Coordinates of N, CA and C in Angstrom, one line a residue:
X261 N 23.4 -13.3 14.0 CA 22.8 -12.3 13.2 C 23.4 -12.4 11.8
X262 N 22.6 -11.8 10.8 CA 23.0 -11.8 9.4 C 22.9 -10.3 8.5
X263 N 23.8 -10.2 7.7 CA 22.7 -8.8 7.0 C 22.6 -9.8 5.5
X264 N 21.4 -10.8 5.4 CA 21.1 -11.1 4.6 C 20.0 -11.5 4.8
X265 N 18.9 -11.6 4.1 CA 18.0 -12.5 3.9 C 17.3 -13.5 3.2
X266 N 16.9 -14.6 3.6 CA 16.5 -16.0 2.7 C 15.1 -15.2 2.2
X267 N 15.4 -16.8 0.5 CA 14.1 -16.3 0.1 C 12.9 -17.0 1.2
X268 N 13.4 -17.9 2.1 CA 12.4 -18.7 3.2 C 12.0 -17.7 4.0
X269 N 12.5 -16.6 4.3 CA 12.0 -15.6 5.0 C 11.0 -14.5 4.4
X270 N 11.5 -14.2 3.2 CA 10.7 -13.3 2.0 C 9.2 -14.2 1.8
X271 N 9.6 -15.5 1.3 CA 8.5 -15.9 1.2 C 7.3 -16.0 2.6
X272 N 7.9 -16.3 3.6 CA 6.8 -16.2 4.8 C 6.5 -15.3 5.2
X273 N 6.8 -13.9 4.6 CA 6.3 -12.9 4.5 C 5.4 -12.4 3.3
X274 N 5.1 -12.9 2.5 CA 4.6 -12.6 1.7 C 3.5 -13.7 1.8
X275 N 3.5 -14.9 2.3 CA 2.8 -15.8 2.9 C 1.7 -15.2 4.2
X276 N 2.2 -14.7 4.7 CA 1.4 -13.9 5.8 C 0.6 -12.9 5.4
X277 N 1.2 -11.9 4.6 CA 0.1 -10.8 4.3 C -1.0 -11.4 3.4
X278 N -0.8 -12.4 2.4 CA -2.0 -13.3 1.7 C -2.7 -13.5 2.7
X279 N -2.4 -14.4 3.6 CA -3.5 -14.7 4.4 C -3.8 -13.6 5.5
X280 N -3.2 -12.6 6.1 CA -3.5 -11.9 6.7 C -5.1 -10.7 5.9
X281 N -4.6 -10.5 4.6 CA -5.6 -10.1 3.9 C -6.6 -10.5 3.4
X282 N -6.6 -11.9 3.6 CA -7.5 -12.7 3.1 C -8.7 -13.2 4.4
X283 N -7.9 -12.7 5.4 CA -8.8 -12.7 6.5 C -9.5 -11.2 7.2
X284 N -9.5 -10.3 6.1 CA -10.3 -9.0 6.5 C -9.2 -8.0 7.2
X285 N -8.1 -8.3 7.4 CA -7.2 -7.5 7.7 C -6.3 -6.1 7.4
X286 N -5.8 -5.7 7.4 CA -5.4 -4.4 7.2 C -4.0 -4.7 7.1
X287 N -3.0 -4.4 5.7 CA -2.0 -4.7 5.9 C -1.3 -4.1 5.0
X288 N 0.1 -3.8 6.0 CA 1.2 -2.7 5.2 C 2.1 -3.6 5.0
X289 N 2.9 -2.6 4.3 CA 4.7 -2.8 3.8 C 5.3 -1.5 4.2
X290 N 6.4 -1.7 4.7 CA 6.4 -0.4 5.5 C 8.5 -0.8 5.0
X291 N 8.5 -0.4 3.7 CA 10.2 -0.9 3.5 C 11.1 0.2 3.9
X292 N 12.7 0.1 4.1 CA 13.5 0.7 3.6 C 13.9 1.1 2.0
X293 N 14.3 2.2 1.9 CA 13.9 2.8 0.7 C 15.1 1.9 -0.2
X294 N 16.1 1.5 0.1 CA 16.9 0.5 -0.7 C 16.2 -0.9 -0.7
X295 N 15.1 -1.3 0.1 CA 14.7 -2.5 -0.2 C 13.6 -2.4 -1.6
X296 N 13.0 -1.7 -1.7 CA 11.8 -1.2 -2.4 C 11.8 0.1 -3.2
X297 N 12.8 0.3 -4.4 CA 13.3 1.9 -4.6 C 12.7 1.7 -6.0
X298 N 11.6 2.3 -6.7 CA 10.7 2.4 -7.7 C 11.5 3.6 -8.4
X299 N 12.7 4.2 -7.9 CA 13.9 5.8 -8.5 C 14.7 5.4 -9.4
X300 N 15.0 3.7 -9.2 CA 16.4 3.4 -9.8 C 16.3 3.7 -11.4
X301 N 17.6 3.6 -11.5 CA 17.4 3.3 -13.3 C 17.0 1.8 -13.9
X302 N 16.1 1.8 -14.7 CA 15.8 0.7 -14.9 C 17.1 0.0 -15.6
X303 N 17.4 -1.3 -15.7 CA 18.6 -2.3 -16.1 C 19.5 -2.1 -15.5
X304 N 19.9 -1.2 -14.6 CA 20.9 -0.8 -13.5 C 21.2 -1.9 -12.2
X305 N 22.4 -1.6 -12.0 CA 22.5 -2.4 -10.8 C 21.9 -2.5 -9.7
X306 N 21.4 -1.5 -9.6 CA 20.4 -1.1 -8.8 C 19.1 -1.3 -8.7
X307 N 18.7 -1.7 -9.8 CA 17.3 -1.9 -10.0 C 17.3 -3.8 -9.9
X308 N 18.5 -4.5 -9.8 CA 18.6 -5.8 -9.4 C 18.2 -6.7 -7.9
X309 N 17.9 -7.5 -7.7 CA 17.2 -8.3 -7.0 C 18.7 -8.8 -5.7
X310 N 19.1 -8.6 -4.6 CA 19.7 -9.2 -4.1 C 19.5 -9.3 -2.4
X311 N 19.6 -10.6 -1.7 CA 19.1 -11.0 -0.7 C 20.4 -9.9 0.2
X312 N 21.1 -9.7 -0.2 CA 22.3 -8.6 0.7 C 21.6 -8.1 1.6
X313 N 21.9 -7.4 2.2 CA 21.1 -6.5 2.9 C 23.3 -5.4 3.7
X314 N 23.7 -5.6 3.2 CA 24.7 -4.9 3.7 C 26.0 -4.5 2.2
X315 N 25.1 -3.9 1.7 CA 25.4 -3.6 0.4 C 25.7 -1.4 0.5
X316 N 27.0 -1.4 -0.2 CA 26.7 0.7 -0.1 C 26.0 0.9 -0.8
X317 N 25.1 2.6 0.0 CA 24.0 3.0 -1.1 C 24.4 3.3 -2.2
X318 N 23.8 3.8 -3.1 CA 23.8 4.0 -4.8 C 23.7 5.2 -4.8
X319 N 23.3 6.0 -4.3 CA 23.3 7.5 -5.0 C 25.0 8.0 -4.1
X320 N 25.7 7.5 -3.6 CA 27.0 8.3 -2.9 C 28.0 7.3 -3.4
X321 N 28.4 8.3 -4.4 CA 29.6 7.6 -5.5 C 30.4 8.6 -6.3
X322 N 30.5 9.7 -5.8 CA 32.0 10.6 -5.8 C 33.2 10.1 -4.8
X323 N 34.1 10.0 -5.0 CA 35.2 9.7 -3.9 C 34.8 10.9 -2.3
X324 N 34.7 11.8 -3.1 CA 34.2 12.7 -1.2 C 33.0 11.6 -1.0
X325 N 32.0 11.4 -1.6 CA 31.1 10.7 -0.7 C 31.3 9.7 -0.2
X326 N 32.3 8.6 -0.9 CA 32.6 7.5 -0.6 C 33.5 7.6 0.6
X327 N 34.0 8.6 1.2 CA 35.2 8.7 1.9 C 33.8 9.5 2.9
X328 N 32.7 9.7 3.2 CA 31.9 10.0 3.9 C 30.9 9.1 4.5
X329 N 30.6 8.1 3.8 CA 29.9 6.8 4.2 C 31.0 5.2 4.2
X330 N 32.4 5.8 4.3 CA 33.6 4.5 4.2 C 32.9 3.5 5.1
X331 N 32.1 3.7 6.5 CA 32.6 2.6 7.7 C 30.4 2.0 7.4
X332 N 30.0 2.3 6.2 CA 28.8 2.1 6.1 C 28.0 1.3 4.7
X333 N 28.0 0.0 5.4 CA 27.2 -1.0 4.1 C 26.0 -1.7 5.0
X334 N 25.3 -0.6 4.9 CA 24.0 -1.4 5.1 C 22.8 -0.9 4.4
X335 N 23.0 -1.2 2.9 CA 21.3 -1.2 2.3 C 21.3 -2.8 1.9
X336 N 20.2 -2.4 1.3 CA 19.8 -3.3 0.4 C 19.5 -3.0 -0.8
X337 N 18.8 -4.2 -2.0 CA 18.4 -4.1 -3.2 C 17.5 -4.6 -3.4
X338 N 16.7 -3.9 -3.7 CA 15.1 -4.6 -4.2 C 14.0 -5.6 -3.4
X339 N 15.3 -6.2 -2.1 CA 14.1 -7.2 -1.7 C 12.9 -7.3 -1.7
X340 N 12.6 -6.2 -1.2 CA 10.9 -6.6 -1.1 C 10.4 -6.3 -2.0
X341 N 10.8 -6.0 -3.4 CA 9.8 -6.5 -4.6 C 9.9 -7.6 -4.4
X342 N 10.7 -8.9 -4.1 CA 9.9 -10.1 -4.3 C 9.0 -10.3 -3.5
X343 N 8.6 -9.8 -2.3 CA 7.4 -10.3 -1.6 C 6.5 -9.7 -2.0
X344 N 6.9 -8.2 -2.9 CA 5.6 -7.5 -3.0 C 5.3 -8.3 -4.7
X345 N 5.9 -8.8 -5.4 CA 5.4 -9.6 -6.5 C 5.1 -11.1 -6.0
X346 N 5.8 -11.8 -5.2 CA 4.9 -13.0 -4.7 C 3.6 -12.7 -3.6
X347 N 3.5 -11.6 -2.9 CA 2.4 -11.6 -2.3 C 1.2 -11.1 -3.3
X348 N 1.6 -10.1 -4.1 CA 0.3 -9.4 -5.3 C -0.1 -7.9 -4.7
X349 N 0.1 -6.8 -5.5 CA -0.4 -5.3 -4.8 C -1.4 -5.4 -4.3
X350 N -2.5 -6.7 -4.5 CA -3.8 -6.3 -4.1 C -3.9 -6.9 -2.5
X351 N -2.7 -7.5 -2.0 CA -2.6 -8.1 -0.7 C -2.0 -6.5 0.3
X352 N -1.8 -5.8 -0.1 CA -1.2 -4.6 0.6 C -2.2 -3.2 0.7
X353 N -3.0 -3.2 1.7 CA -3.5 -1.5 1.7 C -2.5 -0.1 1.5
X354 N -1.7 -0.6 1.4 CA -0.9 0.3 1.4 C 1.1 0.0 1.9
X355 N 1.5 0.8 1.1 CA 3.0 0.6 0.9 C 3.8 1.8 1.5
X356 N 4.6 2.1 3.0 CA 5.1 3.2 3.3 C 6.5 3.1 3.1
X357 N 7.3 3.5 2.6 CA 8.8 3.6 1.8 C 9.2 4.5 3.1
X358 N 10.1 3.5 4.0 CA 11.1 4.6 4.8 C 12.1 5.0 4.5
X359 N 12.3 6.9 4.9 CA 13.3 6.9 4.2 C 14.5 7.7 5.7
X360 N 14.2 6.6 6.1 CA 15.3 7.3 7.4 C 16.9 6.3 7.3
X361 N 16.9 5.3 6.3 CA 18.1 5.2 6.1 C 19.2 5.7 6.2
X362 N 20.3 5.9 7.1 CA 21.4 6.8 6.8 C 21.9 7.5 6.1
X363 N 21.6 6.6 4.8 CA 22.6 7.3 3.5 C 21.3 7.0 2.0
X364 N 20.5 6.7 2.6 CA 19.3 6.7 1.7 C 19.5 7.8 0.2
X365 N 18.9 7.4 -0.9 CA 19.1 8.0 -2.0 C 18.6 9.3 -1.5
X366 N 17.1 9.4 -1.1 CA 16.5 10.5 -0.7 C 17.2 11.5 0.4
X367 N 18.1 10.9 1.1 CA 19.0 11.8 2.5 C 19.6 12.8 1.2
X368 N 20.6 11.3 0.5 CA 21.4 12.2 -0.5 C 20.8 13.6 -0.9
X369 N 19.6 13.1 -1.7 CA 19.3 14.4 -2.3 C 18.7 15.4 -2.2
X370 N 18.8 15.4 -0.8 CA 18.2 16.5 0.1 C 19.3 17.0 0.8
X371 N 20.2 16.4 1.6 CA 21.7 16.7 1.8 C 22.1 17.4 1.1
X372 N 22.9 16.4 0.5 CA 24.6 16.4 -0.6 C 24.0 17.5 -1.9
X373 N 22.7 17.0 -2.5 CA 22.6 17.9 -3.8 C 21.7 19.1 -3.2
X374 N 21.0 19.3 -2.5 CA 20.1 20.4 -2.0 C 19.4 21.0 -2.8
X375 N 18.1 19.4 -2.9 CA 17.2 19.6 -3.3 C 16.0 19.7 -2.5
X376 N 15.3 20.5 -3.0 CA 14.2 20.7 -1.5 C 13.4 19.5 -1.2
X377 N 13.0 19.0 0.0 CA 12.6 17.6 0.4 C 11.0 17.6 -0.5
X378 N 10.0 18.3 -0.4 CA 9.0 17.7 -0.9 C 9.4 17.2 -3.0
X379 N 9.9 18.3 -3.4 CA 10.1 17.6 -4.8 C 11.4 16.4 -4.6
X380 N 12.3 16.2 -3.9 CA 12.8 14.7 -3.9 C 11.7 13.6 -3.2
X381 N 10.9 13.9 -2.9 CA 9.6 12.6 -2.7 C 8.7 13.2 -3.8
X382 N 8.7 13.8 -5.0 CA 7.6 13.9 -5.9 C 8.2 13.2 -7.1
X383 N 9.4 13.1 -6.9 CA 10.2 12.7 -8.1 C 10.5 11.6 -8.2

């Protein structure tokens, strides 16, 4: 096992839904919210491209937080924008962003800042 992924894997995923959708099919993306996070700041580290997948989240970065997710590096960054820019929006019916991540930006700010959950998904 790895927490990384190849671009040989990204690409045969983004390979599939072309042709899955090319053959009348129905087809999602169904990411983690660190794989696919459209919140970040743009030019941010965060808004960067990396095959990681065992990377700490970005929104928990006070020392109390950091000392709250110490034993936990599993996001990621952006991956699947590359399959969703090598496959094309128009190969996807639809995109569902999970956000059941542990430590997900969205947990944060519904947790830690206590923000009410429907405006941290309108935001």
């Amino acid at each position: 096992p790895t927490s990384k992924f190849t671009l040989e894997t990204l690409d045969i995923m983004a390979d599939f839904s072309i042709q899955a959708k090319s053959k009348g099919l129905i087809v999602s993306m169904a990411p983690a919210e660190s794989y696919l996070d459209a919140s970040v700041i743009p030019d941010s580290i965060d808004a960067t491209f990396s095959l990681r997948l065992d990377l700490p989240p970005r929104a928990w970065t006070s020392p109390e937080d950091r000392e709250i997710i110490k034993d936990f590096s599993h996001a990621g960054r952006q991956c699947y924008a590359y399959v969703l820019a090598e496959a094309g929006v128009k190969s996807f019916d639809f995109i569902s962003i999970q956000l059941y991540e542990g430590y997900a930006p969205y947990i944060y700010e519904v947790t830690r800042r206590g923000k009410n959950p429907v405006d941290a998904i309108m935001e």
